[in-house]
mmCIF file of C-alpha atoms and ligand atoms in Angstrom:
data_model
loop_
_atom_site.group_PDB
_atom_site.id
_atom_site.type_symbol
_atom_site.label_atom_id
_atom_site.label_comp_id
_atom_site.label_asym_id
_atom_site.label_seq_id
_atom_site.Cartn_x
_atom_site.Cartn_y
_atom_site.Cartn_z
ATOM 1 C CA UNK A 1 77.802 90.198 89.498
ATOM 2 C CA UNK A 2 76.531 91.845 92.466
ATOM 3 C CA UNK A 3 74.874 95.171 92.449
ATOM 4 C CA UNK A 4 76.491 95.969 96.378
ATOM 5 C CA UNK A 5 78.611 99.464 96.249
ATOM 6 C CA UNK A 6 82.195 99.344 96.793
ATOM 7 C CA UNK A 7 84.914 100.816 98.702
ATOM 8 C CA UNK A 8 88.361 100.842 98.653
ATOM 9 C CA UNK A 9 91.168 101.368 100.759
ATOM 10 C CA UNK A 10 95.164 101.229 99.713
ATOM 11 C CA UNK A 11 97.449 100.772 102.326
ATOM 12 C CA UNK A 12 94.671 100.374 105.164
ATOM 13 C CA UNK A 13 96.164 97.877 107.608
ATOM 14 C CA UNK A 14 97.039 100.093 109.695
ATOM 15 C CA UNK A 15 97.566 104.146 110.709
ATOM 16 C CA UNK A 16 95.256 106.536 108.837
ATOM 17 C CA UNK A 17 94.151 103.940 106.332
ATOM 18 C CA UNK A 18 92.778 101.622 109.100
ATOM 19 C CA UNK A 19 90.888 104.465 110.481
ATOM 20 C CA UNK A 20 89.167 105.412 106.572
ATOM 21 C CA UNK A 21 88.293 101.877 106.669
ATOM 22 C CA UNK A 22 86.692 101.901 110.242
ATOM 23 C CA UNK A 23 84.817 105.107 109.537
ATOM 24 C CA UNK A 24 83.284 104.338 106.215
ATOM 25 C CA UNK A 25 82.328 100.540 107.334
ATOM 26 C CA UNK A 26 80.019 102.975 109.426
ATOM 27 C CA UNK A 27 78.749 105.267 107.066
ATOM 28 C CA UNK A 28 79.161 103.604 103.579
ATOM 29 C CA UNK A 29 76.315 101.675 102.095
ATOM 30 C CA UNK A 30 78.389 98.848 100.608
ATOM 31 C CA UNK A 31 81.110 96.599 100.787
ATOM 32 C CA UNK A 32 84.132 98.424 102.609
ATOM 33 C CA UNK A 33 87.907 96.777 101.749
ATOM 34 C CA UNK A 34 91.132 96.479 103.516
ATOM 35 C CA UNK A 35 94.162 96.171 101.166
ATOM 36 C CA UNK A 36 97.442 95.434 102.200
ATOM 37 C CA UNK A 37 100.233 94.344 100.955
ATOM 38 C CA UNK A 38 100.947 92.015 103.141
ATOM 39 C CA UNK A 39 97.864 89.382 103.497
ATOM 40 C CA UNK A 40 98.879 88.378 107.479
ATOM 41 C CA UNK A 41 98.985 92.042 108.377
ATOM 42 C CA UNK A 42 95.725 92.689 105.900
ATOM 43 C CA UNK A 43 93.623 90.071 108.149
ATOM 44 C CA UNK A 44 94.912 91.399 111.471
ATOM 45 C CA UNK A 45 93.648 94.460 110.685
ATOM 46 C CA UNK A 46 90.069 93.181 109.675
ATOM 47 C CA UNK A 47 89.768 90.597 112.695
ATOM 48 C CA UNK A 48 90.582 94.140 114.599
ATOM 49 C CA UNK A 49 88.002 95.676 112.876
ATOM 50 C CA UNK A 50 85.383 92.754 113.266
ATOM 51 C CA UNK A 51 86.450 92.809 117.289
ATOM 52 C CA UNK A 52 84.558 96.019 117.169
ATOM 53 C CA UNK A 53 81.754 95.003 115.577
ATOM 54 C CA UNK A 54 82.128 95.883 112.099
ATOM 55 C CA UNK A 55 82.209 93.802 108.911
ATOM 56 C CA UNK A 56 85.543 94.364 106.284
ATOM 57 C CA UNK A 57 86.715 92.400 103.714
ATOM 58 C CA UNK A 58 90.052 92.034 102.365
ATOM 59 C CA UNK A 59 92.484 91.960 99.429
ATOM 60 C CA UNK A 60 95.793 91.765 98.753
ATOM 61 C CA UNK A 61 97.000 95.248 97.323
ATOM 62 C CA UNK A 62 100.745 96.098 97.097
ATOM 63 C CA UNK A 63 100.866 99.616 94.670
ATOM 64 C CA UNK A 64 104.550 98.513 94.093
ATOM 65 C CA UNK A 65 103.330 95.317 92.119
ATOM 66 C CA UNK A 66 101.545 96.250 88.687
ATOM 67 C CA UNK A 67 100.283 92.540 88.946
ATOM 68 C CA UNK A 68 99.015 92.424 92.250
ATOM 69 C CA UNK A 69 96.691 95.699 91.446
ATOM 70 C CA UNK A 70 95.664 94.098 88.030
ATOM 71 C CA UNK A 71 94.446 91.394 89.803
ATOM 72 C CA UNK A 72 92.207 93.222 92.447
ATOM 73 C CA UNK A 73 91.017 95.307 89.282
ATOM 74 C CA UNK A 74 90.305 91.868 87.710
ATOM 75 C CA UNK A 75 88.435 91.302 91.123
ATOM 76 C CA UNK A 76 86.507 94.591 91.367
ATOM 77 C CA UNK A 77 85.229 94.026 87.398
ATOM 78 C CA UNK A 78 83.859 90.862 87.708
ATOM 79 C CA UNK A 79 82.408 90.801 91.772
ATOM 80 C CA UNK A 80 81.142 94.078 91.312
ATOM 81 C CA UNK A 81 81.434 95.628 87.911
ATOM 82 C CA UNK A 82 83.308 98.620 88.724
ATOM 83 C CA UNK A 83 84.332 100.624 91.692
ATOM 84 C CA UNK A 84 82.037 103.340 93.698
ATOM 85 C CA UNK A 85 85.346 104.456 96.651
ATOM 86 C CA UNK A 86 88.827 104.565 96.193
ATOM 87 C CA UNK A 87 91.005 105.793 98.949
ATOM 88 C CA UNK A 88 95.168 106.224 97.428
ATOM 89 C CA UNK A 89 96.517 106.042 101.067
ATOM 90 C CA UNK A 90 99.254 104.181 100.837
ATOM 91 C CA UNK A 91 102.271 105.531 101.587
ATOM 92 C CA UNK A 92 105.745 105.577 102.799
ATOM 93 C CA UNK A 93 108.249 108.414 104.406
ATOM 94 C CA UNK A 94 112.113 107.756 105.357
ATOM 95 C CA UNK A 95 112.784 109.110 109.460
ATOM 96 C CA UNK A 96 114.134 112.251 109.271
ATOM 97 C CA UNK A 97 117.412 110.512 110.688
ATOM 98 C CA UNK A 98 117.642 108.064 107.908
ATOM 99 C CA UNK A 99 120.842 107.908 106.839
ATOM 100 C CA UNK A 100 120.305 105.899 103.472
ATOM 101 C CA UNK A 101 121.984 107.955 100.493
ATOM 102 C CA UNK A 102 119.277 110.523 99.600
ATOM 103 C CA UNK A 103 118.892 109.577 95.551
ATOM 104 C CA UNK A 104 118.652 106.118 97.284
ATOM 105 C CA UNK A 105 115.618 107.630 99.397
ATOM 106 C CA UNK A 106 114.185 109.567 96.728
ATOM 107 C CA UNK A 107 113.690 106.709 94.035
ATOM 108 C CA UNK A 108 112.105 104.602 96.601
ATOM 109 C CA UNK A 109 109.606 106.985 97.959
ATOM 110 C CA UNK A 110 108.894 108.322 94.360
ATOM 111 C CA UNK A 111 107.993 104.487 93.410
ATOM 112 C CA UNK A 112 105.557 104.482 96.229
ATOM 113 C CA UNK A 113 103.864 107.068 96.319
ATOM 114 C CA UNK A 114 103.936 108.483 93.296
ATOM 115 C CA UNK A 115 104.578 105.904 90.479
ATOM 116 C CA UNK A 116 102.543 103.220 92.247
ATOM 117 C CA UNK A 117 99.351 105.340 93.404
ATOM 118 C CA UNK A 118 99.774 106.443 89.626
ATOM 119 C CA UNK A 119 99.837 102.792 88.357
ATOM 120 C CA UNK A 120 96.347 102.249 90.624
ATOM 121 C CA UNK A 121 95.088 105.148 89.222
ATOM 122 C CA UNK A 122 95.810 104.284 85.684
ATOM 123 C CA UNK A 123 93.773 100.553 86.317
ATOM 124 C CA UNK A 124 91.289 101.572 88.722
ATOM 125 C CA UNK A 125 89.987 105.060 87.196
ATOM 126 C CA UNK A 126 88.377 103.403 84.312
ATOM 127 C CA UNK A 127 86.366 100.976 86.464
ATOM 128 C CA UNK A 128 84.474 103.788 88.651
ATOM 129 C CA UNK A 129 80.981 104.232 88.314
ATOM 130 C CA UNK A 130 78.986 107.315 87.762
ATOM 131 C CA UNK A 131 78.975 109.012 91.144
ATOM 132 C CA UNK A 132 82.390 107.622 92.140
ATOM 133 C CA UNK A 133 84.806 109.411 94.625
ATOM 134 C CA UNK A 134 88.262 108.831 94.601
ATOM 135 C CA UNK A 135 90.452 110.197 97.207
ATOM 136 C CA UNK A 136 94.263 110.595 96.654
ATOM 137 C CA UNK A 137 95.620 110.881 100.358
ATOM 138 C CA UNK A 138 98.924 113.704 99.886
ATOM 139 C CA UNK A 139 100.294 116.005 102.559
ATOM 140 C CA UNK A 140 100.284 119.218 103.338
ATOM 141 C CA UNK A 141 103.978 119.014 102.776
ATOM 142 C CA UNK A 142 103.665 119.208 98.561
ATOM 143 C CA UNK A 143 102.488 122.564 99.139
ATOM 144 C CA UNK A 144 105.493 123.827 101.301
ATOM 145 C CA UNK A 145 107.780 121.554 98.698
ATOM 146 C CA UNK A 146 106.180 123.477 96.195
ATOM 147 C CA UNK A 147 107.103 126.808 97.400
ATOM 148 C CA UNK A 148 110.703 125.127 97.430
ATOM 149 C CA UNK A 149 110.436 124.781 93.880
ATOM 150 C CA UNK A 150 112.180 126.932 91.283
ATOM 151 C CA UNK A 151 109.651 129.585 90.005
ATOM 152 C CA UNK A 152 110.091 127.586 86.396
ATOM 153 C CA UNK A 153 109.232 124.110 88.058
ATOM 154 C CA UNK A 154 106.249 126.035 90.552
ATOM 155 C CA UNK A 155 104.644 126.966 87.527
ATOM 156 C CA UNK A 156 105.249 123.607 85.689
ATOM 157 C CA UNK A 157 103.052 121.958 88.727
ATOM 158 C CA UNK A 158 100.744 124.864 89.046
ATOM 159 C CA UNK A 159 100.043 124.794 85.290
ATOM 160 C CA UNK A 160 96.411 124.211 84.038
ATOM 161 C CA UNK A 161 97.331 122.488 81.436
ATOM 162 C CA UNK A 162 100.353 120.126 82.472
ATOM 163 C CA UNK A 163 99.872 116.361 80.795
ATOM 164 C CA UNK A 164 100.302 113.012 83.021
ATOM 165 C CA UNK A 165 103.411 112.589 80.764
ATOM 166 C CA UNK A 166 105.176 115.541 81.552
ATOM 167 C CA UNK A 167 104.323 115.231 85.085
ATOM 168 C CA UNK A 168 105.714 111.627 85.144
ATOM 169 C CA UNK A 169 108.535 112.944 83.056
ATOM 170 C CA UNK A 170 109.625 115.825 85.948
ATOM 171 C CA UNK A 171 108.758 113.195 88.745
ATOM 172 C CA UNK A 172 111.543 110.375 86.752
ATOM 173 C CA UNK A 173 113.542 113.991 86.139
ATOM 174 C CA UNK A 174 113.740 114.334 90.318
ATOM 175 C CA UNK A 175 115.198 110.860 90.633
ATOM 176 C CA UNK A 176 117.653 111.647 87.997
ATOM 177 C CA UNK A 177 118.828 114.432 88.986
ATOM 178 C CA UNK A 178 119.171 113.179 92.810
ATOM 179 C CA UNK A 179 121.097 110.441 91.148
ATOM 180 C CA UNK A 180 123.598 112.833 89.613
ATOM 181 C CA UNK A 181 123.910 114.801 92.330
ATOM 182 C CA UNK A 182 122.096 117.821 90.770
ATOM 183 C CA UNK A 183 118.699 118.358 92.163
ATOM 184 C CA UNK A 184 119.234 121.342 94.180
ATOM 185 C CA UNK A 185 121.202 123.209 91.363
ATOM 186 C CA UNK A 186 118.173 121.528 88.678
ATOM 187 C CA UNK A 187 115.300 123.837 91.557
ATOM 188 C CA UNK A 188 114.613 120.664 93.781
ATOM 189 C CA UNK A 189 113.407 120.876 97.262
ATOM 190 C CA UNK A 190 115.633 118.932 99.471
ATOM 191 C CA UNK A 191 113.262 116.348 100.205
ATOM 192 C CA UNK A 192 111.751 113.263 98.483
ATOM 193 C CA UNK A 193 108.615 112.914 100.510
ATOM 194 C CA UNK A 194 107.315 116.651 99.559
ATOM 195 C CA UNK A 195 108.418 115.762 95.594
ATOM 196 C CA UNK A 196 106.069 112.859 95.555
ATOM 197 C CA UNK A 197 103.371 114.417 97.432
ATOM 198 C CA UNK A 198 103.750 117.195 94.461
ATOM 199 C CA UNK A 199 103.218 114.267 92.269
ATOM 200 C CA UNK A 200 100.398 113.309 94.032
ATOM 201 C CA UNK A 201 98.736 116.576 94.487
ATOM 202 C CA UNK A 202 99.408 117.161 90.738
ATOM 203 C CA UNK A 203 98.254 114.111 89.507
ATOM 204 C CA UNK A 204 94.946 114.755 91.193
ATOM 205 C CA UNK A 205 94.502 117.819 89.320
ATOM 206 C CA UNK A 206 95.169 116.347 85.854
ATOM 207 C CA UNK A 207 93.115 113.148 86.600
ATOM 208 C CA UNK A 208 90.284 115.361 87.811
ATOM 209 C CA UNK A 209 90.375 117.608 84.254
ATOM 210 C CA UNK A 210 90.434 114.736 82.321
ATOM 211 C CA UNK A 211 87.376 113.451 83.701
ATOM 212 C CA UNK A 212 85.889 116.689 83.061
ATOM 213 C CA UNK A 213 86.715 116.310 79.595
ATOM 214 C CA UNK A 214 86.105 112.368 79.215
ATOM 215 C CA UNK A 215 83.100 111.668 81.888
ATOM 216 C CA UNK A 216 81.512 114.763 82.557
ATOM 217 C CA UNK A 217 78.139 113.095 82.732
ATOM 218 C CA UNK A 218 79.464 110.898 85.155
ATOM 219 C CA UNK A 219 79.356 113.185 88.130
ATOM 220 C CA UNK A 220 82.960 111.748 89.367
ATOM 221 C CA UNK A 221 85.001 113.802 92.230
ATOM 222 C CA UNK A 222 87.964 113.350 92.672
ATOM 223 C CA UNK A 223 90.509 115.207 94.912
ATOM 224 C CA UNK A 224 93.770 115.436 97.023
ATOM 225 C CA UNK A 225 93.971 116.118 100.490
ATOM 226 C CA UNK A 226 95.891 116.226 103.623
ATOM 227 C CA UNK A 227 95.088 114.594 106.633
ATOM 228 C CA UNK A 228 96.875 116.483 109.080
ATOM 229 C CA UNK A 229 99.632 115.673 111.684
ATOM 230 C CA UNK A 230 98.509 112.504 112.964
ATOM 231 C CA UNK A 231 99.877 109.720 115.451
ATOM 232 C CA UNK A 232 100.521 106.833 112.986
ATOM 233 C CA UNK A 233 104.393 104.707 112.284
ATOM 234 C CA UNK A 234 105.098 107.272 110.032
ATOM 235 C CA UNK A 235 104.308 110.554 111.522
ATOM 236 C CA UNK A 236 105.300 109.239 115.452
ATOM 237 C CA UNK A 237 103.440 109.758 118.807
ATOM 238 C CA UNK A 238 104.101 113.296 118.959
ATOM 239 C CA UNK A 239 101.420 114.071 116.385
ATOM 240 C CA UNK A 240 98.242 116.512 117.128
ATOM 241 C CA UNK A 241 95.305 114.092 115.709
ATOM 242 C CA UNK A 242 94.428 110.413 116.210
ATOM 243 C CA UNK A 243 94.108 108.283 113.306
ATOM 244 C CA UNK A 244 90.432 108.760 113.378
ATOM 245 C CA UNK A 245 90.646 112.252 113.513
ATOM 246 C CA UNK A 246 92.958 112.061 110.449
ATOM 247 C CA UNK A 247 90.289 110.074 108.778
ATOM 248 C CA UNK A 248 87.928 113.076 109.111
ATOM 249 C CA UNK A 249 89.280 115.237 105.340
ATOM 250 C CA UNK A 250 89.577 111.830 103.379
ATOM 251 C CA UNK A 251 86.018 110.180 104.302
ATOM 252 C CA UNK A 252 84.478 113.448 104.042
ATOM 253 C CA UNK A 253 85.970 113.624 100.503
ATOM 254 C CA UNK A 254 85.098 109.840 100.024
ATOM 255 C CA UNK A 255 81.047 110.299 101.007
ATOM 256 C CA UNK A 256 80.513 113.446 99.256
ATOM 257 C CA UNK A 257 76.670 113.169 98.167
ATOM 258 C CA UNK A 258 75.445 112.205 94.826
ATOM 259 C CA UNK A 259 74.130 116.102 94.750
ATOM 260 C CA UNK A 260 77.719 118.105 95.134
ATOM 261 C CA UNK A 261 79.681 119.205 92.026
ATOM 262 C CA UNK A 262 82.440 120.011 94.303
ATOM 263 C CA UNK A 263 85.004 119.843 95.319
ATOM 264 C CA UNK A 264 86.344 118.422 92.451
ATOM 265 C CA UNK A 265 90.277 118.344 91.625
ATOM 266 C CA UNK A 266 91.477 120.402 94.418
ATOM 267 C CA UNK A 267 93.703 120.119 97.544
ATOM 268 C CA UNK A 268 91.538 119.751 100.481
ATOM 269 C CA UNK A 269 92.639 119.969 104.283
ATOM 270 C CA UNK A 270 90.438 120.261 107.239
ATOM 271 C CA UNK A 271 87.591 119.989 104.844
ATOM 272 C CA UNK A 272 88.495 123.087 103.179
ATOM 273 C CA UNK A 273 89.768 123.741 99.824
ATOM 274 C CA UNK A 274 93.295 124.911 99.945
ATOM 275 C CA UNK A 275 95.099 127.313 97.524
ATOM 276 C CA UNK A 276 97.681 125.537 95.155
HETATM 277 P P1 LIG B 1 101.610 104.392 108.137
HETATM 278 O O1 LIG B 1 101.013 104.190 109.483
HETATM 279 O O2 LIG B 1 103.068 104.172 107.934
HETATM 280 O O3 LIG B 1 100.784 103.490 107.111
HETATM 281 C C1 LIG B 1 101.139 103.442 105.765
HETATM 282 C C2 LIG B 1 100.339 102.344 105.107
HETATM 283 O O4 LIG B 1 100.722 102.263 103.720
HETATM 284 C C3 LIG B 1 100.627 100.962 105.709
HETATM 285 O O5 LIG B 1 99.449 100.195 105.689
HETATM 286 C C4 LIG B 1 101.646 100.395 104.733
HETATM 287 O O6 LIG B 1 101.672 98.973 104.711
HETATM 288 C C5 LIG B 1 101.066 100.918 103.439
HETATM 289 N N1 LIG B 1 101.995 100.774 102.314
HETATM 290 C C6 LIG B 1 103.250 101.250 102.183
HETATM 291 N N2 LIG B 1 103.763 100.861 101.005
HETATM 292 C C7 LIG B 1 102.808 100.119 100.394
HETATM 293 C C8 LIG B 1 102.732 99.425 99.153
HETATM 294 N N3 LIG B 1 103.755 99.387 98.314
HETATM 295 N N4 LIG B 1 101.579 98.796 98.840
HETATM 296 C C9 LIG B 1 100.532 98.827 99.670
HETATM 297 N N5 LIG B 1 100.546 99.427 100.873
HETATM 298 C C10 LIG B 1 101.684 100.065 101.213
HETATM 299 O O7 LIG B 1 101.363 105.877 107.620
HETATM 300 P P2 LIG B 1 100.107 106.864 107.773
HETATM 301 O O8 LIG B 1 100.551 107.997 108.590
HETATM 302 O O9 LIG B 1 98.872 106.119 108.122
HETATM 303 O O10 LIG B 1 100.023 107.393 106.263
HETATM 304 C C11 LIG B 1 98.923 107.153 105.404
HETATM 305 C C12 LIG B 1 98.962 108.186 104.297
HETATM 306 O O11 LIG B 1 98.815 109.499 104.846
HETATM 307 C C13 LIG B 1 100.296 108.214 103.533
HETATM 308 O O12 LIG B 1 100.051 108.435 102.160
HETATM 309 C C14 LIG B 1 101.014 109.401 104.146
HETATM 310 O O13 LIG B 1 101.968 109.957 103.274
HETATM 311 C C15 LIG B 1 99.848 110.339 104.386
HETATM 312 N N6 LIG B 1 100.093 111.393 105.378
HETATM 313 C C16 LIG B 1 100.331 111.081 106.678
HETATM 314 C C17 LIG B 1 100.513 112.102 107.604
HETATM 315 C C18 LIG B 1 100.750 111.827 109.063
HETATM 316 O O14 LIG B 1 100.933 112.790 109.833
HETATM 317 N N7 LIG B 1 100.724 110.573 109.509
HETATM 318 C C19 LIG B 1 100.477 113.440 107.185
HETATM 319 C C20 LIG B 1 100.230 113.721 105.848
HETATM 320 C C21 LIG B 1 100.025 112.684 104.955
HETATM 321 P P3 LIG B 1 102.785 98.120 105.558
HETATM 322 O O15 LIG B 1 102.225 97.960 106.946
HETATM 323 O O16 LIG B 1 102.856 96.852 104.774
HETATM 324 O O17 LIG B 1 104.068 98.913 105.552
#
């Protein structure tokens, strides 16, 4: 087993993930990982990479596949007994235009980026090391979903003392009720994306309290953030940052120094701790 530090990276073949991976093969003092889902699109990305000078490696990580992230947790325990960085940027967001049926839209994006980054959370979280980061990459848009809540579902996600059940419980509740045709009239925001950024956001905040109450000696952060508007597949050309620039608020969060207490479980944008 080696005693290198390492990082990873979901989703990083390309957009903002690509550009956390370029940025901390420059600053991080370890091993720094592509994942994609896709290994021909995975290597692309590192021979990129490598073209300008730096050195990646790469996995195979689909979030969708409960076997594929067992296996790079199987990977992680025994090459380097744990985990120092993980980055939760993988993510996916139907065009505005999209004309697929909307419960359709909303159980697929939920499975991403919500029950998947959950299912890497729930195998990868136990294998961080003392002085771990862990970055789950959300949007700005689960705080303006938020305020499209009901006031009883606002306070349901902006309770202290919600459980990962019951948050998994509303999120499956969302694709149910889209399903039925119900959401709005159940205090739904009209859109999938901001309901499983909620998720995201939320989870964060539970996942950070319990390792307050289960590591504390640990000296793990972990937080949400948003990277901004930025010029990736997703988010189009019209975008104000590059994908470096939206690397800035997640690397930041992933490099915090072994001296900061904070921040820890909050939404951070810009580098600055945002009100939930
Ligand atoms: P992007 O260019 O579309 O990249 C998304 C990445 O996620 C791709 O590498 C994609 O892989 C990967 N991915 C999707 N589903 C996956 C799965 N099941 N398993 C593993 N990887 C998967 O989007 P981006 O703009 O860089 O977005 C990155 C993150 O930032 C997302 O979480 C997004 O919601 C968030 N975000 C973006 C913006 C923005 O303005 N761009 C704003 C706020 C938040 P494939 O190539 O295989 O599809």
């Amino acid at each position: 087993m080696s005693n290198v530090q390492v990082a990873v990276v979901t989703g990083s073949n390309k957009g903002i993930g690509l550009a956390i991976v370029r940025a901390l093969c420059k600053q991080f003092p370890g091993d720094v990982y592509v994942t994609s889902r896709d290994p021909g699109r995975g290597q692309a990305a590192v021979a990129q990479l490598q073209q300008e000078g730096l050195r990646p490696l790469f996995h195979q990580l689909d979030i969708d596949d409960l076997q594929s992230i067992r296996v790079l947790r199987d990977f992680l325990k025994e090459k380097y007994g744990g985990l120092n960085v993980l980055v939760n940027n993988a993510g996916i967001a139907f065009k505005v235009h999209d004309t697929t049926p909307f419960a359709v839209q909303a159980e697929v994006t939920l499975k991403t980026n919500f029950f998947g980054t959950r299912n890497v959370c729930t195998e990868l979280l136990p294998l961080m090391k003392p002085y771990g980061r862990v970055v789950n990459v959300s949007s700005m848009v689960s705080s303006s979903a938020l305020r499209g809540c009901s006031q009883e579902l606002q306070q349901k996600f902006r309770s202290d003392t919600i459980t990962e059940d019951e948050l998994v419980q509303l999120m499956a509740k969302f694709v149910e009720d889209t399903k039925r045709g119900v959401h709005e009239k159940e205090g739904w925001p009209n859109t999938a994306y901001g309901v499983s950024k909620i998720g995201v956001t939320v989870l964060s905040r539970i996942q950070a309290r319990l390792l307050n109450e289960q590591r504390k000696g640990d000296h793990i952060l972990l937080n949400a953030c948003c990277p901004g508007w930025v010029r990736t597949d997703m988010a189009g050309p019209k975008a104000t940052k590059s994908p470096d620039e939206g690397a800035e608020t997640p690397v930041y969060l992933a490099l915090l120094p072994s001296s900061a207490d904070a921040p820890h479980g909050q939404f951070v944008s810009d580098k600055t701790v945002k009100p939930w």
